[in-house]
Every structure is written in C-alpha cells, then in structure tokens.
Short mmCIF file of C-alpha atoms in Angstrom, two decimals:
data_model
loop_
_atom_site.label_atom_id
_atom_site.label_comp_id
_atom_site.label_asym_id
_atom_site.label_seq_id
_atom_site.Cartn_x
_atom_site.Cartn_y
_atom_site.Cartn_z
CA UNK A 1 -42.80 50.90 -2.86
CA UNK A 2 -43.22 48.77 0.21
CA UNK A 3 -42.05 45.18 0.15
CA UNK A 4 -44.50 42.69 1.50
CA UNK A 5 -43.49 40.24 4.17
CA UNK A 6 -46.15 37.59 4.33
CA UNK A 7 -46.48 35.44 7.43
CA UNK A 8 -45.81 31.87 6.35
CA UNK A 9 -46.85 29.20 8.85
CA UNK A 10 -43.97 26.82 9.30
CA UNK A 11 -44.97 23.35 8.11
CA UNK A 12 -43.19 20.51 9.86
CA UNK A 13 -42.73 18.18 6.91
CA UNK A 14 -41.28 15.39 9.03
CA UNK A 15 -44.29 15.21 11.34
CA UNK A 16 -46.56 15.60 8.34
CA UNK A 17 -44.86 12.71 6.59
CA UNK A 18 -45.42 10.49 9.61
CA UNK A 19 -49.13 11.04 9.51
CA UNK A 20 -49.55 10.24 5.85
CA UNK A 21 -51.05 6.77 5.30
CA UNK A 22 -49.07 4.58 2.91
CA UNK A 23 -51.65 4.66 0.14
CA UNK A 24 -51.42 8.46 -0.12
CA UNK A 25 -47.68 8.68 -0.07
CA UNK A 26 -47.46 9.44 -3.78
CA UNK A 27 -49.71 12.49 -3.45
CA UNK A 28 -47.73 13.64 -0.44
CA UNK A 29 -44.45 13.41 -2.35
CA UNK A 30 -45.93 15.38 -5.25
CA UNK A 31 -47.13 18.07 -2.86
CA UNK A 32 -43.76 18.26 -1.19
CA UNK A 33 -41.83 18.62 -4.44
CA UNK A 34 -44.23 21.32 -5.61
CA UNK A 35 -43.94 23.20 -2.34
CA UNK A 36 -40.17 22.95 -2.38
CA UNK A 37 -40.04 24.23 -5.97
CA UNK A 38 -42.22 27.21 -5.08
CA UNK A 39 -40.14 27.99 -2.00
CA UNK A 40 -36.91 27.76 -3.99
CA UNK A 41 -38.29 30.14 -6.60
CA UNK A 42 -39.34 32.56 -3.89
CA UNK A 43 -35.95 32.48 -2.22
CA UNK A 44 -34.12 33.00 -5.50
CA UNK A 45 -35.77 36.44 -5.92
CA UNK A 46 -34.40 39.22 -3.69
CA UNK A 47 -37.04 40.98 -1.65
CA UNK A 48 -36.46 44.43 -3.04
CA UNK A 49 -35.08 45.18 -6.47
CA UNK A 50 -31.73 46.95 -6.86
CA UNK A 51 -32.06 50.70 -6.30
CA UNK A 52 -31.69 52.99 -9.33
CA UNK A 53 -28.81 55.48 -9.06
CA UNK A 54 -30.72 58.67 -9.96
CA UNK A 55 -27.81 61.08 -9.48
CA UNK A 56 -25.69 59.21 -12.01
CA UNK A 57 -28.48 59.30 -14.56
CA UNK A 58 -29.19 62.93 -13.88
CA UNK A 59 -25.57 63.76 -14.71
CA UNK A 60 -25.37 61.39 -17.66
CA UNK A 61 -28.60 61.98 -19.55
CA UNK A 62 -28.48 65.23 -21.53
CA UNK A 63 -32.18 65.68 -21.99
CA UNK A 64 -33.36 68.09 -19.35
CA UNK A 65 -36.06 67.02 -16.93
CA UNK A 66 -36.35 63.49 -18.31
CA UNK A 67 -34.60 61.90 -15.39
CA UNK A 68 -36.54 64.01 -12.90
CA UNK A 69 -39.78 63.07 -14.56
CA UNK A 70 -38.88 59.38 -14.49
CA UNK A 71 -37.81 59.59 -10.88
CA UNK A 72 -41.02 61.28 -9.83
CA UNK A 73 -43.23 58.79 -11.64
CA UNK A 74 -41.18 55.87 -10.42
CA UNK A 75 -41.43 56.90 -6.80
CA UNK A 76 -45.15 57.53 -7.09
CA UNK A 77 -45.81 54.15 -8.65
CA UNK A 78 -47.79 51.63 -6.61
CA UNK A 79 -47.62 48.07 -7.74
CA UNK A 80 -50.87 46.29 -7.06
CA UNK A 81 -50.55 43.18 -4.98
CA UNK A 82 -51.79 40.04 -6.70
CA UNK A 83 -55.32 39.08 -5.78
CA UNK A 84 -55.77 35.98 -3.63
CA UNK A 85 -58.44 33.80 -5.18
CA UNK A 86 -57.57 30.41 -3.72
CA UNK A 87 -57.49 30.88 0.02
CA UNK A 88 -61.26 30.89 0.37
CA UNK A 89 -61.45 27.71 -1.67
CA UNK A 90 -58.84 26.15 0.57
CA UNK A 91 -60.73 27.17 3.71
CA UNK A 92 -63.89 25.67 2.26
CA UNK A 93 -61.97 22.46 1.52
CA UNK A 94 -60.67 22.47 5.05
CA UNK A 95 -64.16 22.79 6.53
CA UNK A 96 -65.30 19.94 4.28
CA UNK A 97 -62.37 17.81 5.38
CA UNK A 98 -63.05 18.56 9.02
CA UNK A 99 -66.63 17.40 8.63
CA UNK A 100 -65.72 14.15 6.91
CA UNK A 101 -62.92 13.60 9.40
CA UNK A 102 -65.23 13.90 12.37
CA UNK A 103 -67.68 11.53 10.69
CA UNK A 104 -64.84 9.07 10.10
CA UNK A 105 -63.71 9.39 13.72
CA UNK A 106 -67.24 8.67 14.86
CA UNK A 107 -67.36 5.53 12.78
CA UNK A 108 -63.91 4.57 13.97
CA UNK A 109 -64.95 4.97 17.61
CA UNK A 110 -68.03 2.83 17.01
CA UNK A 111 -65.82 0.16 15.49
CA UNK A 112 -63.46 0.37 18.44
CA UNK A 113 -66.29 -0.16 20.93
CA UNK A 114 -67.49 -3.14 18.96
CA UNK A 115 -63.99 -4.64 18.87
CA UNK A 116 -63.57 -4.02 22.58
CA UNK A 117 -66.88 -5.70 23.31
CA UNK A 118 -65.80 -8.80 21.42
CA UNK A 119 -62.42 -8.70 23.09
CA UNK A 120 -64.09 -8.62 26.50
CA UNK A 121 -66.24 -11.56 25.52
CA UNK A 122 -63.10 -13.53 24.70
CA UNK A 123 -61.33 -12.42 27.84
CA UNK A 124 -64.19 -13.35 30.15
CA UNK A 125 -64.82 -16.70 28.53
CA UNK A 126 -64.46 -19.84 30.65
CA UNK A 127 -61.58 -22.07 29.54
CA UNK A 128 -62.44 -24.59 26.87
CA UNK A 129 -61.73 -27.64 29.01
CA UNK A 130 -64.33 -26.55 31.54
CA UNK A 131 -67.04 -25.90 28.97
CA UNK A 132 -70.02 -28.07 28.23
CA UNK A 133 -71.62 -28.16 24.81
CA UNK A 134 -74.26 -25.79 26.17
CA UNK A 135 -71.62 -23.29 27.22
CA UNK A 136 -69.99 -23.61 23.84
CA UNK A 137 -73.29 -22.88 22.10
CA UNK A 138 -73.83 -19.85 24.32
CA UNK A 139 -70.40 -18.43 23.66
CA UNK A 140 -70.26 -19.22 19.95
CA UNK A 141 -73.82 -19.28 18.65
CA UNK A 142 -72.65 -20.56 15.29
CA UNK A 143 -71.77 -23.95 16.83
CA UNK A 144 -75.36 -24.61 17.88
CA UNK A 145 -76.76 -27.62 16.08
CA UNK A 146 -80.16 -26.99 14.54
CA UNK A 147 -82.12 -29.98 15.84
CA UNK A 148 -85.37 -28.79 14.34
CA UNK A 149 -84.12 -28.47 10.76
CA UNK A 150 -82.05 -31.67 10.95
CA UNK A 151 -83.76 -33.86 13.55
CA UNK A 152 -81.43 -36.85 13.08
CA UNK A 153 -77.75 -37.09 13.97
CA UNK A 154 -75.44 -35.46 12.98
CA UNK A 155 -77.86 -32.53 12.89
CA UNK A 156 -76.08 -30.86 10.04
CA UNK A 157 -75.66 -31.63 6.33
CA UNK A 158 -73.12 -34.37 5.74
CA UNK A 159 -71.08 -32.01 3.59
CA UNK A 160 -70.46 -29.75 6.60
CA UNK A 161 -68.74 -32.40 8.73
CA UNK B 1 -72.93 -46.99 42.65
CA UNK B 2 -76.32 -47.11 41.07
CA UNK B 3 -77.12 -43.77 42.64
CA UNK B 4 -74.19 -42.24 40.84
CA UNK B 5 -75.43 -43.62 37.52
CA UNK B 6 -78.85 -42.13 38.10
CA UNK B 7 -77.31 -38.80 39.05
CA UNK B 8 -75.15 -38.69 35.94
CA UNK B 9 -77.87 -39.77 33.58
CA UNK B 10 -80.40 -37.42 35.13
CA UNK B 11 -77.99 -34.49 34.71
CA UNK B 12 -77.20 -35.43 31.15
CA UNK B 13 -80.87 -35.66 30.26
CA UNK B 14 -81.64 -32.40 31.97
CA UNK B 15 -78.80 -30.69 30.15
CA UNK B 16 -79.54 -31.88 26.64
CA UNK B 17 -83.21 -30.90 26.46
CA UNK B 18 -85.26 -32.42 23.66
CA UNK B 19 -83.02 -35.25 22.49
CA UNK B 20 -84.95 -36.51 19.53
CA UNK B 21 -88.41 -36.66 18.09
CA UNK B 22 -89.28 -39.79 19.98
CA UNK B 23 -87.92 -39.03 23.42
CA UNK B 24 -89.61 -35.72 24.14
CA UNK B 25 -92.08 -37.10 26.69
CA UNK B 26 -89.45 -38.82 28.80
CA UNK B 27 -87.30 -35.75 29.24
CA UNK B 28 -90.17 -33.41 30.06
CA UNK B 29 -91.12 -35.40 33.13
CA UNK B 30 -87.70 -34.71 34.67
CA UNK B 31 -88.18 -30.94 34.79
CA UNK B 32 -89.87 -31.05 38.20
CA UNK B 33 -88.09 -28.34 40.20
CA UNK B 34 -87.93 -24.68 39.19
CA UNK B 35 -84.80 -23.97 37.22
CA UNK B 36 -82.04 -22.11 38.97
CA UNK B 37 -79.76 -19.73 37.13
CA UNK B 38 -76.72 -20.60 39.23
CA UNK B 39 -73.71 -21.54 37.13
CA UNK B 40 -73.21 -25.27 36.72
CA UNK B 41 -70.40 -26.56 38.95
CA UNK B 42 -67.29 -27.64 37.13
CA UNK B 43 -67.22 -31.15 35.73
CA UNK B 44 -65.24 -33.62 37.83
CA UNK B 45 -61.82 -34.41 36.44
CA UNK B 46 -61.85 -38.10 37.30
CA UNK B 47 -64.56 -40.64 38.04
CA UNK B 48 -65.41 -41.91 41.51
CA UNK B 49 -62.62 -43.70 43.33
CA UNK B 50 -62.78 -47.47 43.19
CA UNK B 51 -60.75 -50.22 44.73
CA UNK B 52 -59.69 -53.23 42.68
CA UNK B 53 -61.33 -51.72 39.62
CA UNK B 54 -64.90 -52.39 40.64
CA UNK B 55 -65.74 -51.82 44.27
CA UNK B 56 -66.39 -48.16 45.10
CA UNK B 57 -64.45 -46.57 47.90
CA UNK B 58 -67.67 -45.47 49.62
CA UNK B 59 -68.31 -49.05 50.78
CA UNK B 60 -64.97 -49.19 52.59
CA UNK B 61 -65.60 -45.80 54.16
CA UNK B 62 -69.05 -46.95 55.20
CA UNK B 63 -67.76 -50.05 56.97
CA UNK B 64 -64.58 -48.55 58.40
CA UNK B 65 -66.06 -47.24 61.71
CA UNK B 66 -67.53 -50.61 62.62
CA UNK B 67 -65.15 -53.14 61.17
CA UNK B 68 -61.90 -51.29 60.51
CA UNK B 69 -59.72 -51.81 57.45
CA UNK B 70 -60.28 -55.52 56.88
CA UNK B 71 -64.07 -55.34 57.23
CA UNK B 72 -65.12 -55.24 53.58
CA UNK B 73 -62.63 -57.93 52.68
CA UNK B 74 -64.03 -60.21 55.33
CA UNK B 75 -67.51 -59.41 54.08
CA UNK B 76 -66.46 -60.26 50.54
CA UNK B 77 -64.73 -63.49 51.48
CA UNK B 78 -67.63 -64.55 53.67
CA UNK B 79 -70.17 -63.88 50.95
CA UNK B 80 -68.10 -65.76 48.39
CA UNK B 81 -67.61 -68.81 50.60
CA UNK B 82 -71.28 -68.77 51.56
CA UNK B 83 -72.38 -68.76 47.94
CA UNK B 84 -69.94 -71.52 46.97
CA UNK B 85 -70.62 -73.79 49.91
CA UNK B 86 -74.35 -73.46 49.78
CA UNK B 87 -74.23 -73.86 46.02
CA UNK B 88 -76.14 -70.64 45.49
CA UNK B 89 -73.49 -70.14 42.84
CA UNK B 90 -72.88 -73.44 40.98
CA UNK B 91 -69.46 -74.10 39.51
CA UNK B 92 -69.77 -75.34 35.91
CA UNK B 93 -68.34 -74.78 32.44
CA UNK B 94 -69.46 -71.20 32.45
CA UNK B 95 -67.31 -70.52 35.49
CA UNK B 96 -64.16 -71.46 33.62
CA UNK B 97 -65.21 -69.46 30.58
CA UNK B 98 -65.95 -66.46 32.75
CA UNK B 99 -62.63 -66.80 34.55
CA UNK B 100 -60.69 -66.94 31.24
CA UNK B 101 -62.57 -64.00 29.76
CA UNK B 102 -62.10 -61.90 32.88
CA UNK B 103 -58.40 -62.73 32.95
CA UNK B 104 -57.94 -61.68 29.34
CA UNK B 105 -59.95 -58.52 29.88
CA UNK B 106 -57.99 -57.53 32.94
CA UNK B 107 -54.68 -58.30 31.22
CA UNK B 108 -55.56 -56.25 28.14
CA UNK B 109 -56.81 -53.33 30.18
CA UNK B 110 -53.68 -53.33 32.26
CA UNK B 111 -51.49 -53.58 29.16
CA UNK B 112 -53.23 -51.25 26.69
CA UNK B 113 -55.33 -49.12 28.97
CA UNK B 114 -52.99 -46.21 29.43
CA UNK B 115 -52.10 -45.93 25.73
CA UNK B 116 -55.74 -45.99 24.64
CA UNK B 117 -56.54 -43.43 27.31
CA UNK B 118 -53.70 -41.24 26.11
CA UNK B 119 -54.94 -41.53 22.53
CA UNK B 120 -58.44 -40.52 23.49
CA UNK B 121 -57.12 -37.66 25.60
CA UNK B 122 -54.98 -36.51 22.72
CA UNK B 123 -58.02 -36.36 20.46
CA UNK B 124 -59.72 -34.16 22.97
CA UNK B 125 -56.60 -32.10 23.51
CA UNK B 126 -56.34 -31.44 19.80
CA UNK B 127 -59.88 -30.15 19.68
CA UNK B 128 -59.31 -27.91 22.65
CA UNK B 129 -56.00 -26.70 21.27
CA UNK B 130 -57.60 -25.83 17.95
CA UNK B 131 -60.34 -23.91 19.68
CA UNK B 132 -57.76 -22.16 21.83
CA UNK B 133 -55.78 -21.23 18.76
CA UNK B 134 -58.86 -19.74 17.15
CA UNK B 135 -59.55 -17.80 20.31
CA UNK B 136 -55.99 -16.48 20.56
CA UNK B 137 -55.95 -15.49 16.92
CA UNK B 138 -59.25 -13.71 17.33
CA UNK B 139 -58.00 -11.84 20.38
CA UNK B 140 -54.76 -10.72 18.77
CA UNK B 141 -56.50 -9.64 15.59
CA UNK B 142 -59.06 -7.67 17.58
CA UNK B 143 -56.33 -5.97 19.60
CA UNK B 144 -54.49 -5.20 16.38
CA UNK B 145 -57.67 -3.82 14.83
CA UNK B 146 -58.17 -1.53 17.82
CA UNK B 147 -54.59 -0.33 17.52
CA UNK B 148 -55.02 0.33 13.81
CA UNK B 149 -58.20 2.30 14.39
CA UNK B 150 -56.46 4.44 16.99
CA UNK B 151 -53.57 5.02 14.61
CA UNK B 152 -55.95 6.07 11.86
CA UNK B 153 -57.57 8.53 14.22
CA UNK B 154 -54.16 9.97 15.05
CA UNK B 155 -53.47 10.25 11.32
CA UNK B 156 -56.69 12.12 10.72
CA UNK B 157 -55.66 14.67 13.31
CA UNK B 158 -52.85 15.81 11.05
CA UNK B 159 -55.20 17.03 8.35
CA UNK B 160 -54.70 20.68 9.25
CA UNK B 161 -51.07 20.40 8.13
CA UNK B 162 -52.17 19.72 4.58
CA UNK B 163 -54.20 22.89 4.43
CA UNK B 164 -51.43 24.90 6.04
CA UNK B 165 -49.08 23.67 3.36
CA UNK B 166 -51.59 24.62 0.66
CA UNK B 167 -52.09 28.09 2.06
CA UNK B 168 -48.35 28.52 2.32
CA UNK B 169 -48.00 27.57 -1.30
CA UNK B 170 -50.61 30.11 -2.34
CA UNK B 171 -48.96 32.84 -0.25
CA UNK B 172 -45.57 32.03 -1.66
CA UNK B 173 -46.87 32.15 -5.21
CA UNK B 174 -48.45 35.54 -4.60
CA UNK B 175 -45.28 36.90 -3.03
CA UNK B 176 -43.21 35.58 -5.90
CA UNK B 177 -45.52 37.25 -8.38
CA UNK B 178 -45.36 40.53 -6.53
CA UNK B 179 -41.61 40.51 -6.41
CA UNK B 180 -41.43 39.69 -10.09
CA UNK B 181 -43.59 42.70 -10.82
CA UNK B 182 -41.32 44.95 -8.75
CA UNK B 183 -38.27 43.69 -10.51
CA UNK B 184 -39.87 44.08 -13.90
CA UNK B 185 -40.76 47.73 -13.29
CA UNK B 186 -37.28 48.59 -12.08
CA UNK B 187 -35.64 46.82 -14.96
CA UNK B 188 -37.80 48.51 -17.55
CA UNK B 189 -37.12 51.99 -16.18
CA UNK B 190 -33.42 51.27 -16.06
CA UNK B 191 -33.48 50.01 -19.61
CA UNK B 192 -35.14 53.16 -20.86
CA UNK B 193 -32.63 55.40 -19.11
CA UNK B 194 -29.72 53.32 -20.35
CA UNK B 195 -31.10 53.58 -23.85
CA UNK B 196 -31.10 57.33 -23.63
CA UNK B 197 -27.51 57.35 -22.48
CA UNK B 198 -26.46 54.91 -25.18
CA UNK B 199 -28.20 57.06 -27.78
CA UNK B 200 -26.34 60.12 -26.59
CA UNK B 201 -23.03 58.33 -26.66
CA UNK B 202 -23.69 57.11 -30.16
CA UNK B 203 -24.46 60.65 -31.33
CA UNK B 204 -21.26 62.04 -29.90
CA UNK B 205 -19.20 59.21 -31.32
CA UNK B 206 -20.57 59.75 -34.79
CA UNK B 207 -19.98 63.49 -34.63
CA UNK B 208 -16.42 62.94 -33.47
CA UNK B 209 -15.64 60.44 -36.19
CA UNK B 210 -17.14 62.65 -38.84
CA UNK B 211 -15.18 65.68 -37.70
CA UNK B 212 -11.90 63.76 -37.63
CA UNK B 213 -12.51 62.42 -41.10
CA UNK B 214 -13.35 65.87 -42.43
CA UNK B 215 -10.25 67.43 -40.90
CA UNK B 216 -8.02 64.71 -42.31
CA UNK B 217 -9.52 65.07 -45.76
CA UNK B 218 -9.07 68.80 -45.82
CA UNK B 219 -5.48 68.59 -44.61
CA UNK B 220 -4.56 66.01 -47.20
CA UNK B 221 -6.19 67.98 -50.00
CA UNK B 222 -4.36 71.13 -48.93
CA UNK B 223 -0.92 69.64 -49.41
CA UNK B 224 0.24 71.02 -52.90
CA UNK B 225 2.61 69.00 -55.16
CA UNK B 226 5.37 71.65 -54.66
CA UNK B 227 5.22 71.24 -50.90
CA UNK B 228 5.29 67.51 -51.34
CA UNK B 229 8.51 67.55 -53.33
CA UNK B 230 10.18 69.90 -50.85
CA UNK B 231 9.14 67.74 -47.93
CA UNK B 232 10.43 64.54 -49.61
CA UNK B 233 13.87 66.17 -50.34
CA UNK B 234 14.08 67.40 -46.75
CA UNK B 235 13.25 63.89 -45.52
CA UNK B 236 16.06 62.37 -47.61
CA UNK B 237 18.70 64.86 -46.27
CA UNK B 238 17.49 64.21 -42.75
CA UNK B 239 17.82 60.47 -43.26
CA UNK B 240 21.39 60.87 -44.61
CA UNK B 241 22.38 62.89 -41.57
CA UNK B 242 20.84 60.32 -39.28
CA UNK B 243 22.71 57.52 -41.08
CA UNK B 244 26.00 59.34 -40.62
CA UNK B 245 25.44 59.82 -36.92
CA UNK B 246 24.47 56.18 -36.41
CA UNK B 247 27.48 54.94 -38.36
CA UNK B 248 29.67 57.14 -36.22
CA UNK B 249 28.02 55.76 -33.13
CA UNK B 250 28.46 52.17 -34.34
CA UNK B 251 32.14 52.74 -35.11
CA UNK B 252 32.68 54.11 -31.60
#
C-alpha cells in the first residue's frame, strides 16, 4: 500500500497578510485558522499505519490458514485515493479573479493617469500673485462669472457670495 | 502721466471684454490689432516712480541732460512765480481753503497711509493664502490618491496566494482522508485477529478451570469417613510432637 506524498506549495502567510486590505482581514483570519486546523490534523496522523506483526499472529492464532488468508488479502488491498472535486472549481475561481483583477487594474491605471494630469496642472500653474482674473478663470473654470445669466454685478446669486 | 492712464485703462478694457449690457460698443472699437497669443507680461509690482507724491520721475529724467538736477525745480519755481505775479492765479479765500485741505490730506496720508496699505495688502494676502492652501491640499490629496492606487494594484498582485492556500487546503484534506482510511483498514484487521486470539484464550481458560474444579470435586468425594478420622488423629499426634520440639527449643 503506497503512501501518498502530495506536493504542497508553501504559502508565505506573512507576505499574504501584508497584501490583505483592511476590510477583508476578517475573512483572511478565518481562512488562516481553517488552514492551520487542517494542517494540524494532517500532521497528527502518521504517514503510514503501524505494521502488523504477522509472525506473532501466525504462532498465536490456532485456526489454520486464517492468518495467511488475512495476510494475503491485506497485502493485496488497494485503498482508493479520495477523488478531488474542488480543484477545478478553484481553478475556475482563479481565472475569474484574474479577469476581474485585470479589469480593476485597468480602471486603476486610468484613475492614476487622471490624477497625474490634474497634478501636472497644479504643478505647472503660475503663482496666484501673478495671476489675473482671466488666468484664474482659465485655470479654475468654476470661478468664471456667468455674465450672460447674471448681467449685473455681482454676477452670481446673492446667496453664493 | 496721462499716457500711462490711457495705457492702463486701455489694457483693462481689452482684458475684461464685454463689461456690461450698455458698454459693448465702446469696448469693441478697441480691438483694432490682431490678437497675439503671447503670454501677458507680469503685472508691475509698484506704480510709476514719482517725486514729492505727484510729479513723475520721467520729467526729471527728461530735463536732466539739458538742465541738470535743479532744472525741474527751477522750472516749477519759475512757473509758480510767473502765475502769481501776473495774477494768472489769483489768491483768494479758496487758496487758503485749498492750502488747509491739502495740508490735512498730506498729514493723514503720511500718518495713516502705511497702516491702511498694510490692511489692504493683508486682505489680498489672505485671499492668496486661502487659494494656495486649497492648491496645496489638492496636490497632496492627489499624490496620496496616486499612492493608494499603486498600493491597491500591488495588493491585487497577491491574489494567487489565496488560491494556492485553497488548493493546499484541498490537498491536505484529501491526504488526511486517505491516511484515515489506511489507518482504519489496519486497525480493523488487527482487531479481528486479536479477537480470534482472545477467543482462543478464553476457551483454554474455561477448559482449565472446569478441569481443576472437576478434579477437586472428585478428590474430595473420594475421601471416606474412615480415612478422615485416621488423618485427623495423625494430625493431632504430629502437632503434639511439634509442640514438644518447640518447647524444648524455647527452653534452650
């Protein structure tokens, strides 16, 4: 009966913990405790069971052939390995996550370019004490007074002063 | 001096475009030359230089080559004396009133000028400072936002670790299950063999006990009353002999 040594990929929990955003920390902790419990259970079981002392039983059991029969059947026995149903689901989840992650990164990059554009506008602005009202209206369009809608001074509703 | 006024007013009008509903025609006539896109030169920090509060410096510079430093003063004095002596300017009540008013004005400007100027400058400074604050805040928040976005991207890169952990969990569960099965098989076989052995031992034990009991019973039943009496008498004589020997031993 061959023992099975499965290749477990080492998960660096410390690095993983760093990358978890604060709002998902609870889920991460739950995952970690679950994983640790499973690992502990695995380590508590020895890899191969204790060997059966056939010679002792052969001498002790009076019934002829019983021990031999047991031994033969025992050695011939193949224990089926449990079927893996979840890995494909996990791989599908991973593909899904990759897709949404790349979409998120795209959006994030777009946001970064927008922020950088605004930052450049602020950096390349002329100092305030050298601006005229025209320059101010060019740089900050929201300060432009609408002289068509409010033709008389102060060109904005009194409540906005 | 007048030229400067025209220059300033012309620039202001040109800059402000349509000022109001009624002044559209006046401003349009000033747009005579083609507009240039060159950036407007910076506004002057201070007004034109003047001497004695009124007379522009340009006059003195104009007259300096011909008449030197005292030229404009001589011109001024001469003009004043000419106007007084020829009575082009007549001295009357108004003169005194004007002199008093001008004295008061000059005194008040000299006394309160700087503080009023500082106050007005402070108003402007406050506006500029507020705008500057807004600008700084905006810049820092934008920089922070960029940093945060980059951090989030770095976080997203770690997503493979989650799936590795999940796969590990699944593998570990399977392995655990397999080992449990192994152990269960071994234990069951062992239990069956041990049962056989225990059964055998029990058999033998029962046979042994039974035999011993049977032997004892038969022996006891075979002892006749006659033999019993004889054996009791023999025991008594033996005991007496033993008592004698122990007494002898104790006496010695």
